[in-house]
């Protein structure tokens, strides 16, 4: 006889412990961490820019740009005048709780109210690793198709909020918003869904209102 040892389960269980520790620490520090996830090119950075511009008068914001190896997004965020750090994963396809905590400790959070992690672009690995965030926000863009909840269910199960981005391109792509929402809610009945365009700003107000309310409720809790 020999044993079959599920090593991956061990990794995610250890990560969950780290994530809980980190979440408690951030609560103590009164820093609201958002884990922003989505495929490469879905519009994470573009959405981040517009979101920061809508929030920066009210909150002191820091951004962690996670990438395999580049720093193009950090430069974009730096131009907005908010605190930013580029995190390189060195080839890894996701951020875990420990990497995230090291990132925000390195950036420094004593002068911040909100920290946003732009996670590495993909719909698979980041879904499996709790980074200790107060809220998980995912983006699905119209050109990717309304069947993504069927193909990458875990990402839709674990997220708190779905932004359907690039609705300005709806006339070109066959994206059925109602069908998408139905598929998402079957996996995750509590998912908040906002359809918007980070390019034109259409639909953005509802997302910002929701986010501000979540931040305020979390601060009071
Ligand atoms: N038409 C349109 N293009 C967008 C929108 N949001 C982002 N893009 C474009 O999509 C591309 C990828 O965006 P980016 O924010 O870099 O995506 P990321 O890789 O997820 O960070 C860029 O060319 C953006 O200008 C949108 O709402 N509508
Ligand atoms: Mg980006």
mmCIF file of C-alpha atoms and ligand atoms in Angstrom, residues 38-48 65 73 118 121 139 141 165-169 196-201, ligand 1:
data_model
loop_
_atom_site.group_PDB
_atom_site.id
_atom_site.type_symbol
_atom_site.label_atom_id
_atom_site.label_comp_id
_atom_site.label_asym_id
_atom_site.label_seq_id
_atom_site.Cartn_x
_atom_site.Cartn_y
_atom_site.Cartn_z
ATOM 1 C CA UNK A 38 -10.112 38.959 -14.627
ATOM 2 C CA UNK A 39 -8.571 37.788 -17.889
ATOM 3 C CA UNK A 40 -5.715 39.629 -19.573
ATOM 4 C CA UNK A 41 -7.219 42.577 -21.442
ATOM 5 C CA UNK A 42 -10.679 42.507 -19.799
ATOM 6 C CA UNK A 43 -10.043 46.062 -18.619
ATOM 7 C CA UNK A 44 -8.709 45.752 -15.066
ATOM 8 C CA UNK A 45 -6.315 48.695 -15.319
ATOM 9 C CA UNK A 46 -8.772 50.893 -17.253
ATOM 10 C CA UNK A 47 -11.478 50.172 -14.659
ATOM 11 C CA UNK A 48 -9.010 50.835 -11.866
ATOM 12 C CA UNK A 65 -0.014 45.901 -9.603
ATOM 13 C CA UNK A 73 0.246 49.121 -15.417
ATOM 14 C CA UNK A 118 -4.784 44.144 -9.617
ATOM 15 C CA UNK A 121 -4.712 38.214 -15.516
ATOM 16 C CA UNK A 139 -14.317 41.652 -14.476
ATOM 17 C CA UNK A 141 -15.679 41.896 -20.710
ATOM 18 C CA UNK A 165 -17.059 45.658 -18.869
ATOM 19 C CA UNK A 166 -16.895 47.035 -22.417
ATOM 20 C CA UNK A 167 -20.672 47.317 -22.852
ATOM 21 C CA UNK A 168 -19.903 49.981 -25.465
ATOM 22 C CA UNK A 169 -18.990 47.040 -27.759
ATOM 23 C CA UNK A 196 -20.458 49.239 -17.492
ATOM 24 C CA UNK A 197 -17.921 50.698 -19.849
ATOM 25 C CA UNK A 198 -14.625 51.804 -18.399
ATOM 26 C CA UNK A 199 -13.980 53.554 -21.684
ATOM 27 C CA UNK A 200 -17.097 55.760 -21.807
ATOM 28 C CA UNK A 201 -18.075 55.709 -18.118
HETATM 29 N N1 LIG B 1 -14.119 49.446 -25.971
HETATM 30 C C1 LIG B 1 -13.640 49.332 -24.730
HETATM 31 N N2 LIG B 1 -12.348 49.039 -24.539
HETATM 32 C C2 LIG B 1 -11.904 48.939 -23.252
HETATM 33 C C3 LIG B 1 -12.748 49.103 -22.134
HETATM 34 N N3 LIG B 1 -12.022 48.909 -21.005
HETATM 35 C C4 LIG B 1 -10.767 48.630 -21.419
HETATM 36 N N4 LIG B 1 -10.684 48.653 -22.776
HETATM 37 C C5 LIG B 1 -9.501 48.412 -23.622
HETATM 38 O O1 LIG B 1 -9.115 47.052 -23.467
HETATM 39 C C6 LIG B 1 -7.680 46.921 -23.531
HETATM 40 C C7 LIG B 1 -7.158 46.231 -22.273
HETATM 41 O O2 LIG B 1 -7.441 47.049 -21.142
HETATM 42 P P1 LIG B 1 -6.608 46.966 -19.801
HETATM 43 O O3 LIG B 1 -7.255 47.902 -18.837
HETATM 44 O O4 LIG B 1 -5.162 47.135 -20.070
HETATM 45 O O5 LIG B 1 -6.904 45.446 -19.376
HETATM 46 P P2 LIG B 1 -6.197 44.518 -18.265
HETATM 47 O O6 LIG B 1 -5.190 43.693 -18.976
HETATM 48 O O7 LIG B 1 -7.308 43.690 -17.727
HETATM 49 O O8 LIG B 1 -5.614 45.435 -17.234
HETATM 50 C C8 LIG B 1 -7.150 48.338 -23.691
HETATM 51 O O9 LIG B 1 -6.915 48.567 -25.053
HETATM 52 C C9 LIG B 1 -8.288 49.205 -23.175
HETATM 53 O O10 LIG B 1 -8.302 50.488 -23.744
HETATM 54 C C10 LIG B 1 -14.133 49.425 -22.377
HETATM 55 O O11 LIG B 1 -14.970 49.570 -21.483
HETATM 56 N N5 LIG B 1 -14.512 49.485 -23.698
#
